[in-house]
Short mmCIF file of C-alpha atoms and ligand atoms in Angstrom, two decimals:
data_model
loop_
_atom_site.label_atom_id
_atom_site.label_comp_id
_atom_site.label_asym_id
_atom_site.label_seq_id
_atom_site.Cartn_x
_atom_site.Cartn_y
_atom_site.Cartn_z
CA UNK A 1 26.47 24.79 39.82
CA UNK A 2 24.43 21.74 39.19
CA UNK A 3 24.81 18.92 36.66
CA UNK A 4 23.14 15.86 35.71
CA UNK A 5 25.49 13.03 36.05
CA UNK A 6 25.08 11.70 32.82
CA UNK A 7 25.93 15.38 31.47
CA UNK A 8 28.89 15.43 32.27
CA UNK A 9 30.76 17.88 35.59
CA UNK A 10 32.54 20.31 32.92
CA UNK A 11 35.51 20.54 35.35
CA UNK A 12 39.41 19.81 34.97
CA UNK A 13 38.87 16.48 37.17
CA UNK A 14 35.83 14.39 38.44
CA UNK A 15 34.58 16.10 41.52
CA UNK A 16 32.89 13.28 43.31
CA UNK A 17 35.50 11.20 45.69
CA UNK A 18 36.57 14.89 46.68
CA UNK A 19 32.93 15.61 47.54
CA UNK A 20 32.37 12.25 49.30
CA UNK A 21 36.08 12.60 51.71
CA UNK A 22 37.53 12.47 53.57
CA UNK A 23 37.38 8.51 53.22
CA UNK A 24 39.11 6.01 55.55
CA UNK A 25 41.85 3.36 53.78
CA UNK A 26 41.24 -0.11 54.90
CA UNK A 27 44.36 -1.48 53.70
CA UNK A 28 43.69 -5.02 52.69
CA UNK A 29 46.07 -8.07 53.87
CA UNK A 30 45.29 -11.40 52.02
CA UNK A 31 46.52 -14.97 50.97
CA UNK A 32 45.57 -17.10 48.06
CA UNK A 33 44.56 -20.71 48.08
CA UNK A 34 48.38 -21.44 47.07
CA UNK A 35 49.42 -19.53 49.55
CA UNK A 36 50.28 -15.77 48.08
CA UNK A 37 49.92 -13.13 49.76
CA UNK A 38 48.52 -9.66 48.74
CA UNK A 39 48.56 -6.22 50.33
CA UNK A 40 46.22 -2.87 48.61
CA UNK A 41 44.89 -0.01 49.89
CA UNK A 42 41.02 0.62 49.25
CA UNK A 43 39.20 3.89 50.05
CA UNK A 44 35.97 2.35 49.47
CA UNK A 45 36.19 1.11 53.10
CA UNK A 46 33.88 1.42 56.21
CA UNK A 47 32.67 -0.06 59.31
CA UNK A 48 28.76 -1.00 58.69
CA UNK A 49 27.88 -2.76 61.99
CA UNK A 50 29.26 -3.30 65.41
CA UNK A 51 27.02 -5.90 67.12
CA UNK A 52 28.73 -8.14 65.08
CA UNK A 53 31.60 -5.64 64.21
CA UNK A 54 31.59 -6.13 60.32
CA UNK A 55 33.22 -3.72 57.71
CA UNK A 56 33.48 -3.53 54.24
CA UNK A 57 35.29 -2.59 51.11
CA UNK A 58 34.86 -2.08 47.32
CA UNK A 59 36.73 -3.28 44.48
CA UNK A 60 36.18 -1.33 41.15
CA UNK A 61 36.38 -4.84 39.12
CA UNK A 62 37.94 -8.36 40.39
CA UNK A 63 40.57 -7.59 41.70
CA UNK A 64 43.21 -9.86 43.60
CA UNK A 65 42.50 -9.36 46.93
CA UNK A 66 38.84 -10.10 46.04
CA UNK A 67 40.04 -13.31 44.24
CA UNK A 68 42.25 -14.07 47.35
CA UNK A 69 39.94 -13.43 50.06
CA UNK A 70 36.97 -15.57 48.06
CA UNK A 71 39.55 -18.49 47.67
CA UNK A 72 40.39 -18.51 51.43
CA UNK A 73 37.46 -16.43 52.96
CA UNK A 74 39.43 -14.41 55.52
CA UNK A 75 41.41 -10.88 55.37
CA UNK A 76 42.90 -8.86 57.75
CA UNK A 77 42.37 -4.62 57.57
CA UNK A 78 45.58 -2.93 58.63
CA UNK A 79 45.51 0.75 59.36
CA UNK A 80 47.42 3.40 57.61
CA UNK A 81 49.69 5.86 59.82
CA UNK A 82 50.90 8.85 58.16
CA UNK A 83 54.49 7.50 58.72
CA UNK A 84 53.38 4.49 56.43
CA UNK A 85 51.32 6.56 53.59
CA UNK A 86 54.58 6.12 51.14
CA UNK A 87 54.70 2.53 51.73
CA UNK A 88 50.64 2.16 51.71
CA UNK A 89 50.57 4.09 48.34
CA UNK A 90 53.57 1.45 46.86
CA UNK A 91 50.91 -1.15 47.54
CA UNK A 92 48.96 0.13 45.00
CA UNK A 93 51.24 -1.02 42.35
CA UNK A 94 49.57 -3.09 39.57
CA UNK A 95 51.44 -5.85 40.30
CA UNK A 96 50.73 -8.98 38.94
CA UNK A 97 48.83 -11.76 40.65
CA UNK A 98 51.26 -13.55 43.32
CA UNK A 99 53.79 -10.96 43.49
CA UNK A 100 54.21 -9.75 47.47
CA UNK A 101 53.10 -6.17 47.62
CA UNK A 102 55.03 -6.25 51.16
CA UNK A 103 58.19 -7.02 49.41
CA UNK A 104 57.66 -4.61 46.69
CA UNK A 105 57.09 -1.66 49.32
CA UNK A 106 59.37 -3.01 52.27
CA UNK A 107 57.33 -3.73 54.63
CA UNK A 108 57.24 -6.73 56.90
CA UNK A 109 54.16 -9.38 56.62
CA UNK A 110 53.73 -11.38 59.94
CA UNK A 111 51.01 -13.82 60.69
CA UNK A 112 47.61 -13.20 62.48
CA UNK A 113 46.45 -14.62 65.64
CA UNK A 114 42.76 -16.00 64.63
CA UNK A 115 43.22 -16.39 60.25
CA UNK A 116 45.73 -17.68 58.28
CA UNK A 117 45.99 -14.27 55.74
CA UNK A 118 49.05 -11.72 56.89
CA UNK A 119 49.47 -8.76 58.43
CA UNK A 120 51.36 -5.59 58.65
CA UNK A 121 53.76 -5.69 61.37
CA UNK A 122 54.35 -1.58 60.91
CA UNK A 123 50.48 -1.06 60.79
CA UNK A 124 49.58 0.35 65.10
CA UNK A 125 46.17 -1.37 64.06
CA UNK A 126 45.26 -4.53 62.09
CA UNK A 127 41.24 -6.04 62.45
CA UNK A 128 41.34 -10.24 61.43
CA UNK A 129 38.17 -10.48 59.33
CA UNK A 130 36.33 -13.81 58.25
CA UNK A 131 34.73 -13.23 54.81
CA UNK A 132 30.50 -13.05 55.14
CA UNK A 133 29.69 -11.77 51.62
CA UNK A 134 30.93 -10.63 47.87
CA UNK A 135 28.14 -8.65 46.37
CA UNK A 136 27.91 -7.24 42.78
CA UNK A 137 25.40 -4.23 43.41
CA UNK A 138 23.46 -2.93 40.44
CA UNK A 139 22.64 0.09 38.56
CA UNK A 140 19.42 2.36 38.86
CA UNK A 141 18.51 -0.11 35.49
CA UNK A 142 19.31 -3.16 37.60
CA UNK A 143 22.53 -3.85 35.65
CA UNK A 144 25.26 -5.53 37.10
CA UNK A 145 27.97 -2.78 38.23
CA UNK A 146 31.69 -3.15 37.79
CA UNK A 147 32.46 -3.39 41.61
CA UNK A 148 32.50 -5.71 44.07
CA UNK A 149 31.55 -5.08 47.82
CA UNK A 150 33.71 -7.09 50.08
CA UNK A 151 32.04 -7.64 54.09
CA UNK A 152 33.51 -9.41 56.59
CA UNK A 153 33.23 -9.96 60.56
CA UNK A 154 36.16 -8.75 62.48
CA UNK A 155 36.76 -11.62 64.60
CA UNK A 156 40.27 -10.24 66.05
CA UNK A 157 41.80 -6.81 67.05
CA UNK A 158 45.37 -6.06 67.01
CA UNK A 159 46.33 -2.51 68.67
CA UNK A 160 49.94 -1.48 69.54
CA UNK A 161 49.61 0.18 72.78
CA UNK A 162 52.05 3.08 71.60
CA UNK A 163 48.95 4.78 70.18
CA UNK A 164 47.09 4.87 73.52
CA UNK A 165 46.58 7.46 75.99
CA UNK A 166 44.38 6.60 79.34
CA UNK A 167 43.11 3.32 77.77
CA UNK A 168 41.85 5.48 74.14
CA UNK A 169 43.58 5.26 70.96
CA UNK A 170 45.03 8.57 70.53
CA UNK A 171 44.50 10.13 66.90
CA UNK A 172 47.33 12.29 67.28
CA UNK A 173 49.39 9.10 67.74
CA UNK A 174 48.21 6.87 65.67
CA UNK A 175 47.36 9.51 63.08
CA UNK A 176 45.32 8.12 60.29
CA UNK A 177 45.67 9.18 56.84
CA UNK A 178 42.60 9.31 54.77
CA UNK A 179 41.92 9.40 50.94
CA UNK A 180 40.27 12.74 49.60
CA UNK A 181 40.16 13.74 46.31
CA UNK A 182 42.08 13.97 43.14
CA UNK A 183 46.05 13.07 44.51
CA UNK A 184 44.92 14.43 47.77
CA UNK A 185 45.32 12.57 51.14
CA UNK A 186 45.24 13.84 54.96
CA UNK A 187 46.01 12.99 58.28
CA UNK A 188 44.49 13.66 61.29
CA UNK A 189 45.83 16.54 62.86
CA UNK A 190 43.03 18.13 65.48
CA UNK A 191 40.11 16.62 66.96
CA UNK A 192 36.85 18.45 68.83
CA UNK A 193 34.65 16.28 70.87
CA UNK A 194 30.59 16.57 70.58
CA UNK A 195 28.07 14.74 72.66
CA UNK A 196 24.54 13.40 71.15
CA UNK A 197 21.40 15.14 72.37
CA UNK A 198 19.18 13.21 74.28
CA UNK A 199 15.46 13.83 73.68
CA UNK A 200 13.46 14.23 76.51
CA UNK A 201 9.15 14.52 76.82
CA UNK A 202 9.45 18.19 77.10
CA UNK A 203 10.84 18.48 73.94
CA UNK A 204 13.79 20.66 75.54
C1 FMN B 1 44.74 5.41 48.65
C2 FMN B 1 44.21 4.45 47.63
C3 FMN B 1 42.91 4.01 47.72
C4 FMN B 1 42.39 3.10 46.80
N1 FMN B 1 41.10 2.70 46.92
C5 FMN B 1 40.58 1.80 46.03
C6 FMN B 1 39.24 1.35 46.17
O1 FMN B 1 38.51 1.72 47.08
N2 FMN B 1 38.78 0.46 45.25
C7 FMN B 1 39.56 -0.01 44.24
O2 FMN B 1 39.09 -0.83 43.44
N3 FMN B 1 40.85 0.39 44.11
C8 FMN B 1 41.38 1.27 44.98
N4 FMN B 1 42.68 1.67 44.87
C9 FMN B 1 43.52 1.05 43.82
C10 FMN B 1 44.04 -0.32 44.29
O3 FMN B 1 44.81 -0.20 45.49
C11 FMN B 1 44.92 -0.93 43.19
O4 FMN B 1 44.11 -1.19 42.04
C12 FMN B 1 45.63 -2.20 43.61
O5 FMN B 1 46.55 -2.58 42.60
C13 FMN B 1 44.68 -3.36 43.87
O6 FMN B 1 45.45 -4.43 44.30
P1 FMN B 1 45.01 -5.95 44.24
O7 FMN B 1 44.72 -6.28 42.78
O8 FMN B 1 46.24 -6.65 44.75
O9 FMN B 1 43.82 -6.12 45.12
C14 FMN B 1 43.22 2.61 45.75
C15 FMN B 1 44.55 3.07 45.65
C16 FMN B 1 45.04 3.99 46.58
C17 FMN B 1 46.47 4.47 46.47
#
């Protein structure tokens, strides 16, 4: 089949976040300028440089850890384990602005090493970012979209060393859970390894 956005997919659900999965969950650790703090999970989440090592994340409208993280330019991304995903999908709650999403879900918010927003002290993974950007992209018409794309710098790594084996972090340890489509998550259960070609003059 084939369809032109605008058309319309014809299906029971929207296809497209199952199409583009499985997506990583940066799940997003703030504090406000009073001094609130925020947890949510966001899909919309990648890595998009490592010399400096900056990621980034999307907010489908202004939401409050965008508000928090502008107010006090720093957020940490914590890393969802399978053993967390009930607690990490609590987080999503709609909760009003200043209401703890770690108290809501249980979970225990301890302090970073390098900024002053929280952490997850169940999380085997936590990067301490320092806010570089908040961009409203636009449309193929250049109109202003609804979402806002959140970058920062990682500037500190947390790693419990119960997810490494020989000095790696071990996906079958740590074992991320991912976003795919519709109610549909997953979590890492097999890996294969594959090494880039190098290109050589021959051509071989
Ligand atoms: C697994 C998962 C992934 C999500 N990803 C996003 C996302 O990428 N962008 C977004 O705007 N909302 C996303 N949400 C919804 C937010 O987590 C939700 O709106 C939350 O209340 C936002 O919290 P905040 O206002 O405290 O930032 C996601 C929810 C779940 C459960």
């Amino acid at each position: 089949m084939f369809y032109r956005y605008e058309d319309g997919h014809g299906l029971p659900h929207d296809p497209l976040k199952a199409i583009v999965s499985p997506r990583p969950i940066g799940w997003i650790s703030s504090r406000s300028k009073e001094g609130k703090v925020n947890l949510a999970p966001y899909s919309f989440f990648n890595m998009i440089s490592t010399k400096p090592c900056m990621l980034m994340f999307s907010s489908e409208g202004y939401k409050d850890s965008v508000a928090f993280i502008e107010e006090t330019g720093e957020f940490a991304a914590n890393l969802v384990s399978a053993n967390l995903s009930v607690a990490m999908n609590a987080t999503s709650v709609n909760a009003p602005r200043g209401v703890s999403e770690f108290e809501y879900s249980g979970l225990t918010p301890t302090d970073c090493t390098l900024i002053g927003a929280p952490r997850v002290a169940e999380a085997y993974a936590t990067l301490e970012c320092v806010l570089t950007d908040v961009q409203n992209p636009k449309d193929r018409h250049g109109n202003p979209v609804s979402a806002f794309v959140v970058i920062g710098e990682v500037v500190g790594v947390h790693i419990n060393e119960a997810i490494l084996t020989n000095g790696l972090v071990d996906m079958t340890k740590a074992q991320p859970v991912s976003r795919l489509g519709y109610m549909d998550f997953a979590s890492v259960s097999e890996t294969f390894q594959m090494f880039r070609p190098r290109w050589n003059e021959s051509g071989s």
